[in-house]
mmCIF file of C-alpha atoms (C1' of nucleotides) in Angstrom:
data_model
loop_
_atom_site.group_PDB
_atom_site.id
_atom_site.type_symbol
_atom_site.label_atom_id
_atom_site.label_comp_id
_atom_site.label_asym_id
_atom_site.label_seq_id
_atom_site.Cartn_x
_atom_site.Cartn_y
_atom_site.Cartn_z
ATOM 1 C CA MET A 315 -49.237 48.421 -55.603
ATOM 2 C CA THR A 316 -47.927 46.982 -52.645
ATOM 3 C CA PRO A 317 -45.428 49.094 -50.358
ATOM 4 C CA PRO A 318 -41.610 48.361 -49.923
ATOM 5 C CA ASN A 319 -40.974 44.954 -48.172
ATOM 6 C CA ASN A 320 -39.041 46.308 -45.491
ATOM 7 C CA SER A 321 -41.890 49.131 -44.170
ATOM 8 C CA LYS A 322 -42.157 48.893 -40.479
ATOM 9 C CA ARG A 323 -46.006 48.451 -40.722
ATOM 10 C CA ARG A 324 -45.377 45.286 -42.909
ATOM 11 C CA LYS A 325 -42.744 43.842 -40.412
ATOM 12 C CA GLU A 326 -45.678 44.057 -37.634
ATOM 13 C CA LEU A 327 -48.093 41.935 -39.992
ATOM 14 C CA VAL A 328 -45.596 39.585 -40.799
ATOM 15 C CA ALA A 329 -44.816 39.167 -37.154
ATOM 16 C CA ILE A 330 -48.595 38.334 -36.498
ATOM 17 C CA ALA A 331 -48.813 36.038 -39.178
ATOM 18 C CA ALA A 332 -45.972 33.942 -38.002
ATOM 19 C CA ARG A 333 -47.758 33.730 -34.721
ATOM 20 C CA LEU A 334 -50.708 32.282 -36.539
ATOM 21 C CA PHE A 335 -48.749 30.216 -38.908
ATOM 22 C CA TYR A 336 -46.758 28.873 -35.944
ATOM 23 C CA GLU A 337 -50.019 27.870 -33.916
ATOM 24 C CA GLN A 338 -52.352 26.359 -36.704
ATOM 25 C CA GLY A 339 -50.013 25.854 -39.750
ATOM 26 C CA TYR A 340 -50.009 27.721 -42.820
ATOM 27 C CA GLU A 341 -52.798 26.111 -44.940
ATOM 28 C CA ARG A 342 -55.162 26.027 -42.022
ATOM 29 C CA THR A 343 -54.693 29.506 -41.366
ATOM 30 C CA THR A 344 -57.212 31.749 -43.746
ATOM 31 C CA VAL A 345 -56.565 35.373 -44.891
ATOM 32 C CA ARG A 346 -59.422 36.085 -43.076
ATOM 33 C CA MET A 347 -57.935 34.899 -39.748
ATOM 34 C CA LEU A 348 -54.659 36.685 -40.515
ATOM 35 C CA ALA A 349 -56.763 39.991 -41.206
ATOM 36 C CA ASP A 350 -58.496 39.758 -37.900
ATOM 37 C CA ALA A 351 -55.571 39.253 -35.720
ATOM 38 C CA MET A 352 -54.174 42.266 -37.727
ATOM 39 C CA GLY A 353 -56.959 44.262 -36.944
ATOM 40 C CA ILE A 354 -57.944 45.177 -40.616
ATOM 41 C CA LYS A 355 -60.149 43.463 -43.345
ATOM 42 C CA SER A 356 -59.243 40.802 -45.589
ATOM 43 C CA GLY A 357 -59.511 43.213 -48.571
ATOM 44 C CA SER A 358 -56.871 45.506 -46.968
ATOM 45 C CA LEU A 359 -54.567 42.582 -46.625
ATOM 46 C CA PHE A 360 -53.704 42.405 -50.328
ATOM 47 C CA HIS A 361 -52.549 45.871 -50.078
ATOM 48 C CA HIS A 362 -49.621 44.753 -48.169
ATOM 49 C CA PHE A 363 -49.055 41.276 -50.262
ATOM 50 C CA ASN A 364 -49.784 40.023 -53.276
ATOM 51 C CA ASP A 365 -50.865 36.845 -52.147
ATOM 52 C CA LYS A 366 -51.105 34.640 -49.327
ATOM 53 C CA GLN A 367 -48.064 32.702 -50.146
ATOM 54 C CA GLU A 368 -45.907 35.762 -50.167
ATOM 55 C CA ILE A 369 -46.803 36.309 -46.594
ATOM 56 C CA LEU A 370 -45.573 32.795 -45.724
ATOM 57 C CA CYS A 371 -42.106 33.794 -47.744
ATOM 58 C CA ALA A 372 -41.866 36.979 -45.395
ATOM 59 C CA VAL A 373 -42.320 35.027 -42.423
ATOM 60 C CA ILE A 374 -39.969 32.365 -43.320
ATOM 61 C CA GLN A 375 -37.348 35.358 -44.446
ATOM 62 C CA ASP A 376 -37.836 36.819 -41.033
ATOM 63 C CA GLY A 377 -37.267 33.603 -39.267
ATOM 64 C CA MET A 378 -34.119 32.808 -41.132
ATOM 65 C CA GLU A 379 -32.848 36.441 -40.858
ATOM 66 C CA SER A 380 -33.314 36.292 -36.983
ATOM 67 C CA ALA A 381 -31.992 33.013 -36.537
ATOM 68 C CA MET A 382 -28.964 33.704 -38.421
ATOM 69 C CA GLU A 383 -28.521 37.011 -36.301
ATOM 70 C CA ILE A 384 -29.033 35.468 -33.012
ATOM 71 C CA ALA A 385 -26.451 32.636 -34.055
ATOM 72 C CA ARG A 386 -23.613 34.928 -34.932
ATOM 73 C CA GLN A 387 -23.982 36.812 -31.839
ATOM 74 C CA ALA A 388 -24.047 33.505 -29.992
ATOM 75 C CA LEU A 389 -20.584 32.861 -31.855
ATOM 76 C CA ASP A 390 -18.912 36.322 -31.290
ATOM 77 C CA GLY A 391 -16.127 36.262 -28.965
ATOM 78 C CA VAL A 392 -16.197 32.523 -28.375
ATOM 79 C CA ALA A 393 -13.289 30.342 -29.120
ATOM 80 C CA ASP A 394 -13.294 26.838 -27.744
ATOM 81 C CA PRO A 395 -15.038 24.467 -30.029
ATOM 82 C CA LYS A 396 -17.124 22.822 -27.494
ATOM 83 C CA GLU A 397 -18.249 26.287 -26.321
ATOM 84 C CA ARG A 398 -18.980 27.412 -29.817
ATOM 85 C CA PHE A 399 -21.270 24.420 -30.199
ATOM 86 C CA LEU A 400 -23.114 24.866 -27.037
ATOM 87 C CA SER A 401 -23.711 28.442 -27.836
ATOM 88 C CA LEU A 402 -25.141 27.763 -31.077
ATOM 89 C CA SER A 403 -27.238 25.176 -29.964
ATOM 90 C CA LYS A 404 -28.441 27.492 -27.339
ATOM 91 C CA ALA A 405 -29.144 30.232 -29.832
ATOM 92 C CA HIS A 406 -30.807 27.784 -32.128
ATOM 93 C CA LEU A 407 -33.420 26.436 -29.273
ATOM 94 C CA SER A 408 -33.896 30.002 -28.023
ATOM 95 C CA THR A 409 -35.353 31.201 -31.335
ATOM 96 C CA LEU A 410 -37.354 27.887 -31.494
ATOM 97 C CA LEU A 411 -38.750 27.507 -28.011
ATOM 98 C CA ASN A 412 -38.857 31.057 -26.393
ATOM 99 C CA ASP A 413 -39.555 33.456 -29.236
ATOM 100 C CA ARG A 414 -41.549 30.618 -31.063
ATOM 101 C CA ASN A 415 -43.164 31.791 -34.509
ATOM 102 C CA ALA A 416 -40.836 32.778 -37.287
ATOM 103 C CA HIS A 417 -38.237 30.346 -36.824
ATOM 104 C CA VAL A 418 -40.690 27.551 -36.457
ATOM 105 C CA VAL A 419 -42.404 28.237 -39.479
ATOM 106 C CA ALA A 420 -39.170 28.684 -41.535
ATOM 107 C CA LEU A 421 -38.566 24.986 -40.267
ATOM 108 C CA TYR A 422 -41.786 23.405 -40.749
ATOM 109 C CA GLU A 423 -43.572 25.271 -43.967
ATOM 110 C CA TRP A 424 -41.453 24.835 -46.494
ATOM 111 C CA ARG A 425 -43.670 22.692 -48.512
ATOM 112 C CA SER A 426 -46.206 25.583 -49.301
ATOM 113 C CA LEU A 427 -43.658 27.805 -50.966
ATOM 114 C CA SER A 428 -43.898 28.672 -54.383
ATOM 115 C CA ASP A 429 -40.833 27.893 -56.613
ATOM 116 C CA SER A 430 -39.768 31.477 -56.805
ATOM 117 C CA SER A 431 -39.883 31.974 -53.043
ATOM 118 C CA LEU A 432 -37.832 28.885 -52.738
ATOM 119 C CA ASP A 433 -35.006 30.047 -54.878
ATOM 120 C CA LEU A 434 -34.995 33.138 -52.524
ATOM 121 C CA LEU A 435 -35.007 31.472 -49.479
ATOM 122 C CA ILE A 436 -32.775 28.366 -50.059
ATOM 123 C CA GLY A 437 -29.706 30.575 -50.039
ATOM 124 C CA MET A 438 -30.260 31.754 -46.476
ATOM 125 C CA ARG A 439 -31.121 28.238 -45.457
ATOM 126 C CA ASP A 440 -27.703 27.009 -46.783
ATOM 127 C CA GLU A 441 -25.896 29.959 -45.131
ATOM 128 C CA TYR A 442 -27.345 29.149 -41.811
ATOM 129 C CA GLU A 443 -26.712 25.473 -42.269
ATOM 130 C CA ASN A 444 -22.829 26.599 -43.188
ATOM 131 C CA LEU A 445 -22.443 28.098 -39.728
ATOM 132 C CA TRP A 446 -23.314 24.935 -38.184
ATOM 133 C CA GLN A 447 -21.056 23.160 -40.548
ATOM 134 C CA LYS A 448 -18.174 25.149 -39.479
ATOM 135 C CA VAL A 449 -18.558 24.859 -35.752
ATOM 136 C CA ILE A 450 -18.873 20.738 -35.970
ATOM 137 C CA ASP A 451 -15.710 21.135 -38.520
ATOM 138 C CA GLU A 452 -13.832 22.691 -35.644
ATOM 139 C CA CYS A 453 -15.242 20.290 -32.949
ATOM 140 C CA VAL A 454 -13.907 17.386 -35.351
ATOM 141 C CA GLU A 455 -10.712 19.069 -35.902
ATOM 142 C CA ALA A 456 -10.143 19.602 -32.209
ATOM 143 C CA GLY A 457 -11.142 15.762 -31.496
ATOM 144 C CA VAL A 458 -14.413 16.565 -29.545
ATOM 145 C CA LEU A 459 -16.233 15.017 -32.027
ATOM 146 C CA LYS A 460 -15.962 12.375 -34.708
ATOM 147 C CA GLY A 461 -17.722 10.977 -37.967
ATOM 148 C CA ASP A 462 -19.044 12.723 -40.822
ATOM 149 C CA VAL A 463 -19.432 16.312 -40.524
ATOM 150 C CA PRO A 464 -22.511 16.847 -42.825
ATOM 151 C CA LEU A 465 -24.112 13.958 -40.878
ATOM 152 C CA ILE A 466 -23.622 15.306 -37.484
ATOM 153 C CA ARG A 467 -24.845 18.475 -38.636
ATOM 154 C CA ARG A 468 -28.133 17.138 -40.019
ATOM 155 C CA PHE A 469 -28.769 14.791 -36.599
ATOM 156 C CA THR A 470 -27.989 17.687 -34.292
ATOM 157 C CA LEU A 471 -30.324 19.991 -36.003
ATOM 158 C CA GLY A 472 -32.742 17.008 -36.225
ATOM 159 C CA ALA A 473 -32.951 16.499 -32.405
ATOM 160 C CA LEU A 474 -33.060 20.333 -32.279
ATOM 161 C CA ASN A 475 -35.883 20.982 -34.359
ATOM 162 C CA TRP A 476 -37.897 18.342 -33.133
ATOM 163 C CA THR A 477 -37.927 19.924 -29.686
ATOM 164 C CA VAL A 478 -40.558 21.987 -31.140
ATOM 165 C CA GLN A 479 -43.014 19.041 -31.112
ATOM 166 C CA TRP A 480 -42.626 18.045 -27.616
ATOM 167 C CA TYR A 481 -41.316 20.797 -25.633
ATOM 168 C CA ASP A 482 -43.111 22.389 -22.597
ATOM 169 C CA ALA A 483 -42.180 25.928 -21.829
ATOM 170 C CA SER A 484 -43.863 25.474 -18.509
ATOM 171 C CA GLY A 485 -42.021 22.859 -17.531
ATOM 172 C CA GLU A 486 -39.023 22.570 -15.395
ATOM 173 C CA LYS A 487 -36.224 22.602 -18.170
ATOM 174 C CA SER A 488 -35.186 25.768 -19.819
ATOM 175 C CA SER A 489 -33.932 25.875 -23.453
ATOM 176 C CA ASP A 490 -30.390 26.350 -22.356
ATOM 177 C CA ASP A 491 -30.925 23.065 -20.170
ATOM 178 C CA LEU A 492 -31.785 20.950 -23.213
ATOM 179 C CA ALA A 493 -28.693 22.400 -25.210
ATOM 180 C CA LYS A 494 -26.532 21.411 -22.516
ATOM 181 C CA ALA A 495 -28.117 18.027 -22.268
ATOM 182 C CA LEU A 496 -27.640 17.339 -26.005
ATOM 183 C CA ALA A 497 -24.045 18.397 -25.806
ATOM 184 C CA GLU A 498 -23.535 15.811 -23.072
ATOM 185 C CA LEU A 499 -25.025 13.118 -25.098
ATOM 186 C CA MET A 500 -22.818 13.643 -27.803
ATOM 187 C CA GLY A 501 -19.681 13.277 -25.370
ATOM 188 C CA MET A 502 -19.260 16.899 -24.941
ATOM 189 C CA PRO A 503 -19.918 17.659 -21.174
ATOM 190 C CA ALA A 504 -19.739 20.858 -19.753
ATOM 191 C CA SER A 505 -15.877 21.699 -19.036
ATOM 192 C CA MET B 116 -73.170 3.313 -43.971
ATOM 193 C CA THR B 117 -69.493 2.798 -44.172
ATOM 194 C CA PRO B 118 -68.184 -0.687 -44.180
ATOM 195 C CA PRO B 119 -66.106 -2.356 -41.693
ATOM 196 C CA ASN B 120 -62.610 -0.696 -40.935
ATOM 197 C CA ASN B 121 -60.497 -3.716 -41.717
ATOM 198 C CA SER B 122 -61.798 -4.316 -45.173
ATOM 199 C CA LYS B 123 -59.124 -5.278 -47.663
ATOM 200 C CA ARG B 124 -60.427 -2.588 -49.991
ATOM 201 C CA ARG B 125 -60.323 0.049 -47.362
ATOM 202 C CA LYS B 126 -56.669 -1.181 -46.613
ATOM 203 C CA GLU B 127 -55.737 -0.551 -50.274
ATOM 204 C CA LEU B 128 -57.352 3.113 -50.132
ATOM 205 C CA VAL B 129 -55.589 4.157 -47.006
ATOM 206 C CA ALA B 130 -52.213 3.035 -48.462
ATOM 207 C CA ILE B 131 -53.131 5.313 -51.417
ATOM 208 C CA ALA B 132 -53.917 8.260 -49.252
ATOM 209 C CA ALA B 133 -50.791 7.630 -47.303
ATOM 210 C CA ARG B 134 -48.798 8.083 -50.330
ATOM 211 C CA LEU B 135 -50.455 11.385 -51.186
ATOM 212 C CA PHE B 136 -50.570 12.766 -47.580
ATOM 213 C CA TYR B 137 -46.726 11.979 -47.663
ATOM 214 C CA GLU B 138 -46.151 13.667 -50.929
ATOM 215 C CA GLN B 139 -48.014 16.712 -50.396
ATOM 216 C CA GLY B 140 -49.192 16.819 -46.728
ATOM 217 C CA TYR B 141 -52.604 16.438 -45.648
ATOM 218 C CA GLU B 142 -54.248 20.041 -45.943
ATOM 219 C CA ARG B 143 -53.073 20.323 -49.746
ATOM 220 C CA THR B 144 -54.598 17.192 -50.712
ATOM 221 C CA THR B 145 -57.926 17.376 -51.583
ATOM 222 C CA VAL B 146 -60.537 14.643 -51.682
ATOM 223 C CA ARG B 147 -60.733 14.699 -55.647
ATOM 224 C CA MET B 148 -56.944 14.331 -55.661
ATOM 225 C CA LEU B 149 -57.533 11.172 -53.355
ATOM 226 C CA ALA B 150 -60.527 9.835 -55.226
ATOM 227 C CA ASP B 151 -58.281 10.244 -58.610
ATOM 228 C CA ALA B 152 -55.479 8.174 -57.319
ATOM 229 C CA MET B 153 -57.809 5.415 -55.896
ATOM 230 C CA GLY B 154 -59.576 5.302 -59.457
ATOM 231 C CA ILE B 155 -62.926 6.326 -58.348
ATOM 232 C CA LYS B 156 -64.967 9.271 -58.064
ATOM 233 C CA SER B 157 -65.015 11.722 -55.238
ATOM 234 C CA GLY B 158 -68.602 10.892 -54.345
ATOM 235 C CA SER B 159 -67.515 7.238 -53.850
ATOM 236 C CA LEU B 160 -64.848 8.189 -51.265
ATOM 237 C CA PHE B 161 -67.366 8.876 -48.663
ATOM 238 C CA HIS B 162 -68.928 5.242 -48.946
ATOM 239 C CA HIS B 163 -65.420 4.321 -47.460
ATOM 240 C CA PHE B 164 -64.891 7.141 -44.771
ATOM 241 C CA ASN B 165 -67.213 9.424 -42.940
ATOM 242 C CA ASP B 166 -65.044 12.553 -43.448
ATOM 243 C CA LYS B 167 -61.523 13.414 -44.723
ATOM 244 C CA GLN B 168 -60.195 13.420 -41.639
ATOM 245 C CA GLU B 169 -61.039 9.854 -40.840
ATOM 246 C CA ILE B 170 -58.695 8.837 -43.818
ATOM 247 C CA LEU B 171 -55.826 10.630 -41.950
ATOM 248 C CA CYS B 172 -56.852 9.003 -38.935
ATOM 249 C CA ALA B 173 -56.598 5.593 -40.685
ATOM 250 C CA VAL B 174 -53.450 6.245 -42.413
ATOM 251 C CA ILE B 175 -51.665 7.418 -39.337
ATOM 252 C CA GLN B 176 -53.226 4.454 -37.298
ATOM 253 C CA ASP B 177 -51.624 2.228 -40.207
ATOM 254 C CA GLY B 178 -48.439 3.887 -39.852
ATOM 255 C CA MET B 179 -48.220 3.385 -36.223
ATOM 256 C CA GLU B 180 -49.216 -0.428 -36.318
ATOM 257 C CA SER B 181 -46.739 -1.194 -38.850
ATOM 258 C CA ALA B 182 -44.024 0.782 -37.295
ATOM 259 C CA MET B 183 -44.766 -1.157 -33.940
ATOM 260 C CA GLU B 184 -44.750 -4.342 -35.563
ATOM 261 C CA ILE B 185 -41.570 -3.888 -37.266
ATOM 262 C CA ALA B 186 -39.940 -2.521 -34.231
ATOM 263 C CA ARG B 187 -40.957 -5.423 -32.132
ATOM 264 C CA GLN B 188 -39.521 -7.692 -34.740
ATOM 265 C CA ALA B 189 -36.256 -5.890 -34.644
ATOM 266 C CA LEU B 190 -36.029 -6.402 -31.120
ATOM 267 C CA ASP B 191 -37.037 -9.959 -31.016
ATOM 268 C CA GLY B 192 -33.976 -12.254 -30.039
ATOM 269 C CA VAL B 193 -31.634 -9.407 -29.587
ATOM 270 C CA ALA B 194 -29.965 -9.182 -25.835
ATOM 271 C CA ASP B 195 -27.127 -6.776 -26.091
ATOM 272 C CA PRO B 196 -28.432 -3.224 -25.107
ATOM 273 C CA LYS B 197 -26.290 -1.571 -27.740
ATOM 274 C CA GLU B 198 -27.413 -3.854 -30.685
ATOM 275 C CA ARG B 199 -31.079 -3.246 -29.465
ATOM 276 C CA PHE B 200 -30.709 0.331 -29.797
ATOM 277 C CA LEU B 201 -29.198 -0.208 -33.075
ATOM 278 C CA SER B 202 -31.896 -2.462 -34.394
ATOM 279 C CA LEU B 203 -34.609 -0.206 -33.224
ATOM 280 C CA SER B 204 -33.067 2.542 -34.945
ATOM 281 C CA LYS B 205 -32.625 0.811 -38.227
ATOM 282 C CA ALA B 206 -36.177 -0.550 -38.003
ATOM 283 C CA HIS B 207 -37.417 2.982 -37.431
ATOM 284 C CA LEU B 208 -35.555 4.349 -40.287
ATOM 285 C CA SER B 209 -36.566 1.736 -42.610
ATOM 286 C CA THR B 210 -40.183 2.349 -42.222
ATOM 287 C CA LEU B 211 -39.612 6.187 -42.494
ATOM 288 C CA LEU B 212 -37.013 6.182 -45.610
ATOM 289 C CA ASN B 213 -37.570 3.135 -47.570
ATOM 290 C CA ASP B 214 -41.489 2.456 -47.021
ATOM 291 C CA ARG B 215 -41.914 6.337 -46.866
ATOM 292 C CA ASN B 216 -45.528 7.196 -46.562
ATOM 293 C CA ALA B 217 -47.953 5.981 -43.539
ATOM 294 C CA HIS B 218 -45.255 6.352 -40.721
ATOM 295 C CA VAL B 219 -44.112 9.826 -41.851
ATOM 296 C CA VAL B 220 -47.596 10.997 -42.180
ATOM 297 C CA ALA B 221 -47.906 9.437 -38.511
ATOM 298 C CA LEU B 222 -45.246 11.686 -37.267
ATOM 299 C CA TYR B 223 -46.017 14.860 -39.085
ATOM 300 C CA GLU B 224 -49.629 15.403 -39.532
ATOM 301 C CA TRP B 225 -50.835 15.307 -35.783
ATOM 302 C CA ARG B 226 -52.223 18.501 -36.191
ATOM 303 C CA SER B 227 -55.030 18.020 -38.319
ATOM 304 C CA LEU B 228 -56.530 15.228 -36.539
ATOM 305 C CA SER B 229 -59.974 15.580 -34.748
ATOM 306 C CA ASP B 230 -60.033 15.180 -30.891
ATOM 307 C CA SER B 231 -61.694 11.976 -30.933
ATOM 308 C CA SER B 232 -59.038 10.531 -33.410
ATOM 309 C CA LEU B 233 -56.371 11.952 -31.294
ATOM 310 C CA ASP B 234 -57.861 9.935 -28.238
ATOM 311 C CA LEU B 235 -57.777 6.925 -30.312
ATOM 312 C CA LEU B 236 -54.174 7.274 -31.413
ATOM 313 C CA ILE B 237 -52.352 8.813 -28.409
ATOM 314 C CA GLY B 238 -52.309 5.486 -26.867
ATOM 315 C CA MET B 239 -50.273 3.896 -29.839
ATOM 316 C CA ARG B 240 -47.944 6.521 -29.864
ATOM 317 C CA ASP B 241 -47.174 6.194 -26.105
ATOM 318 C CA GLU B 242 -46.557 2.393 -26.524
ATOM 319 C CA TYR B 243 -44.194 3.010 -29.466
ATOM 320 C CA GLU B 244 -42.465 5.445 -27.471
ATOM 321 C CA ASN B 245 -42.186 3.224 -24.309
ATOM 322 C CA LEU B 246 -40.476 0.520 -26.528
ATOM 323 C CA TRP B 247 -37.912 3.248 -27.092
ATOM 324 C CA GLN B 248 -37.734 4.139 -23.399
ATOM 325 C CA LYS B 249 -37.227 0.791 -22.551
ATOM 326 C CA VAL B 250 -34.401 -0.065 -24.937
ATOM 327 C CA ILE B 251 -32.548 3.249 -23.833
ATOM 328 C CA ASP B 252 -33.111 2.606 -20.230
ATOM 329 C CA GLU B 253 -31.325 -0.764 -20.595
ATOM 330 C CA CYS B 254 -28.587 1.270 -22.422
ATOM 331 C CA VAL B 255 -28.115 3.380 -19.246
ATOM 332 C CA GLU B 256 -28.410 0.790 -17.099
ATOM 333 C CA ALA B 257 -25.646 -1.103 -19.194
ATOM 334 C CA GLY B 258 -23.533 2.120 -19.033
ATOM 335 C CA VAL B 259 -23.321 2.575 -22.700
ATOM 336 C CA LEU B 260 -25.229 5.720 -22.615
ATOM 337 C CA LYS B 261 -25.813 8.210 -19.697
ATOM 338 C CA GLY B 262 -28.275 11.119 -18.852
ATOM 339 C CA ASP B 263 -31.839 11.615 -18.711
ATOM 340 C CA VAL B 264 -33.650 8.847 -20.207
ATOM 341 C CA PRO B 265 -37.020 10.739 -21.647
ATOM 342 C CA LEU B 266 -34.717 13.468 -22.912
ATOM 343 C CA ILE B 267 -32.442 11.005 -24.934
ATOM 344 C CA ARG B 268 -35.394 9.027 -26.229
ATOM 345 C CA ARG B 269 -36.971 12.628 -27.596
ATOM 346 C CA PHE B 270 -33.367 13.845 -28.906
ATOM 347 C CA THR B 271 -32.763 10.194 -30.785
ATOM 348 C CA LEU B 272 -36.256 10.235 -32.391
ATOM 349 C CA GLY B 273 -35.829 13.921 -33.386
ATOM 350 C CA ALA B 274 -32.735 13.016 -35.256
ATOM 351 C CA LEU B 275 -34.160 9.978 -36.585
ATOM 352 C CA ASN B 276 -37.581 11.697 -37.811
ATOM 353 C CA TRP B 277 -35.834 14.541 -39.055
ATOM 354 C CA THR B 278 -34.166 12.189 -41.745
ATOM 355 C CA VAL B 279 -37.487 12.589 -43.697
ATOM 356 C CA GLN B 280 -36.549 16.156 -44.359
ATOM 357 C CA TRP B 281 -33.219 15.767 -46.134
ATOM 358 C CA TYR B 282 -32.445 11.868 -46.776
ATOM 359 C CA ASP B 283 -31.757 11.201 -50.292
ATOM 360 C CA ALA B 284 -32.565 7.675 -51.206
ATOM 361 C CA SER B 285 -30.846 7.483 -54.423
ATOM 362 C CA GLY B 286 -27.645 8.879 -52.555
ATOM 363 C CA GLU B 287 -24.787 6.397 -51.285
ATOM 364 C CA LYS B 288 -25.978 6.045 -47.670
ATOM 365 C CA SER B 289 -28.513 3.281 -46.944
ATOM 366 C CA SER B 290 -30.980 4.012 -43.990
ATOM 367 C CA ASP B 291 -28.996 1.347 -42.097
ATOM 368 C CA ASP B 292 -25.867 3.297 -42.489
ATOM 369 C CA LEU B 293 -27.561 6.556 -40.949
ATOM 370 C CA ALA B 294 -28.341 4.317 -37.984
ATOM 371 C CA LYS B 295 -24.955 3.042 -37.521
ATOM 372 C CA ALA B 296 -23.684 6.634 -37.845
ATOM 373 C CA LEU B 297 -26.138 8.079 -34.981
ATOM 374 C CA ALA B 298 -25.071 5.282 -32.790
ATOM 375 C CA GLU B 299 -21.453 6.051 -33.205
ATOM 376 C CA LEU B 300 -22.221 9.676 -32.619
ATOM 377 C CA MET B 301 -23.872 8.777 -29.411
ATOM 378 C CA GLY B 302 -20.823 6.869 -28.172
ATOM 379 C CA MET B 303 -21.966 3.276 -29.067
ATOM 380 C CA PRO B 304 -19.606 2.310 -31.957
ATOM 381 C CA ALA B 305 -20.469 -1.115 -33.688
ATOM 382 C CA SER B 306 -18.661 -3.773 -31.462
ATOM 383 C "C1'" DG C 278 -54.106 52.483 -46.091
ATOM 384 C "C1'" DT C 279 -58.403 50.884 -45.197
ATOM 385 C "C1'" DC C 280 -63.173 49.906 -46.285
ATOM 386 C "C1'" DT C 281 -67.357 47.657 -48.481
ATOM 387 C "C1'" DA C 282 -69.025 44.635 -51.659
ATOM 388 C "C1'" DT C 283 -68.209 40.945 -54.726
ATOM 389 C "C1'" DA C 284 -66.424 38.211 -58.007
ATOM 390 C "C1'" DA C 285 -64.576 33.456 -58.679
ATOM 391 C "C1'" DT C 286 -63.473 29.267 -57.749
ATOM 392 C "C1'" DA C 287 -62.288 25.290 -54.903
ATOM 393 C "C1'" DG C 288 -63.306 22.145 -51.277
ATOM 394 C "C1'" DG C 289 -65.888 18.881 -48.364
ATOM 395 C "C1'" DA C 290 -69.992 16.664 -48.476
ATOM 396 C "C1'" DT C 291 -74.751 14.536 -49.607
ATOM 397 C "C1'" DA C 292 -78.655 12.332 -52.471
ATOM 398 C "C1'" DG C 293 -80.556 9.167 -55.322
ATOM 399 C "C1'" DA C 294 -79.969 6.193 -59.311
ATOM 400 C "C1'" DC C 295 -77.624 2.236 -61.188
ATOM 401 C "C1'" DG D 1435 -69.523 -0.198 -54.446
ATOM 402 C "C1'" DT D 1436 -69.725 3.408 -57.860
ATOM 403 C "C1'" DC D 1437 -71.761 7.119 -60.714
ATOM 404 C "C1'" DT D 1438 -73.798 11.479 -61.807
ATOM 405 C "C1'" DA D 1439 -75.317 15.624 -60.118
ATOM 406 C "C1'" DT D 1440 -75.162 19.149 -56.838
ATOM 407 C "C1'" DC D 1441 -75.271 21.646 -52.637
ATOM 408 C "C1'" DC D 1442 -73.046 24.892 -49.703
ATOM 409 C "C1'" DT D 1443 -69.881 27.073 -47.470
ATOM 410 C "C1'" DA D 1444 -65.338 28.866 -47.169
ATOM 411 C "C1'" DT D 1445 -61.570 30.923 -49.554
ATOM 412 C "C1'" DT D 1446 -58.447 33.510 -52.243
ATOM 413 C "C1'" DA D 1447 -58.537 37.607 -54.421
ATOM 414 C "C1'" DT D 1448 -60.162 41.907 -56.998
ATOM 415 C "C1'" DA D 1449 -62.496 46.752 -57.817
ATOM 416 C "C1'" DG D 1450 -63.551 50.816 -56.785
ATOM 417 C "C1'" DA D 1451 -64.905 54.425 -53.067
ATOM 418 C "C1'" DC D 1452 -63.420 56.762 -48.919
#
DNA sequence: GTCTATAATAGGATAGAC
DNA sequence: GTCTATCCTATTATAGAC
């Protein structure tokens, strides 16, 4: 039987898998590659996970959880709608661009999940999007943004999520710089 | 030997491949699936293409070419910077959301290309991005947008490209509606 | 919890006839 | 240009010993 889902060892293995899935994509990463990176043989992998897809599910769960946690922290104690939007954007980009891996996988590899994994994770995704929805709602109510809130949320997350495709961590701009630039583009210059 | 790259038959096959790659992703699509959809046996596929990856390259080439053509048409005869931006956005979303397939594959499956295919295609991508760069440049010069132009281009294309992940063609909003909404969000309401 | 060994199959690609 | 037949390897997953 596989061990409990919250074992420390499993967490480590999931983090390693996240890195490989991030670097090469889920489908191109074989269980042998995973086992190698984990320092075990491929047969041993199946002591921790029932199948390959379950590893992906665990990675995505991990990515969503940490994104959620960092997002909540970022909003904690911040009251001004513009500031909340900026802080949430910084948190989002931070998980994507600095601590790359799990959150990126969570955004880009949904297609490879089984239906039952999808059921498990879709609630977490909705929860995260609701956080954004509320913050944008506050901005609209405060008059610093205008338009259809779900649409603004989707455009914003699109602009942010796409940074994964082009951002160069060794370049001049920090992920915080990007967040600021996006807020400015949307008519919310730093006050 | 494989036939010339511009044969009509090959174009048809590439379009079919584009649909499958769009629906399931490149890695999850097998050459047998491709052959089935094309109405031939898998062995026959290799009369038209040297290997699977070459099919992807052809699909992406196709996607970039048609996106480029539609973009040029959209800008033709339009002078006002704001109008040009809107028109280009509409064209981009139209190739992504209505005539889904090749352009979507072109955006999302770069990772699976071989180095030599990459060399071939990277120039086309740059050309397309340059088109956007110029239009945004014009907007900045006209004072309707402000900020770092490459950054604005990337955020804009991110917001647009991400629509693939959530857009529902059977919903109320057309792809043109989305383009308008984004322009408004960026402080360029229809005049 | 990890190992070795291996089963079972799927996947990309080729050869040669028609 | 397509078919049949098939090769060859990679891949996921299992079984049983330690």
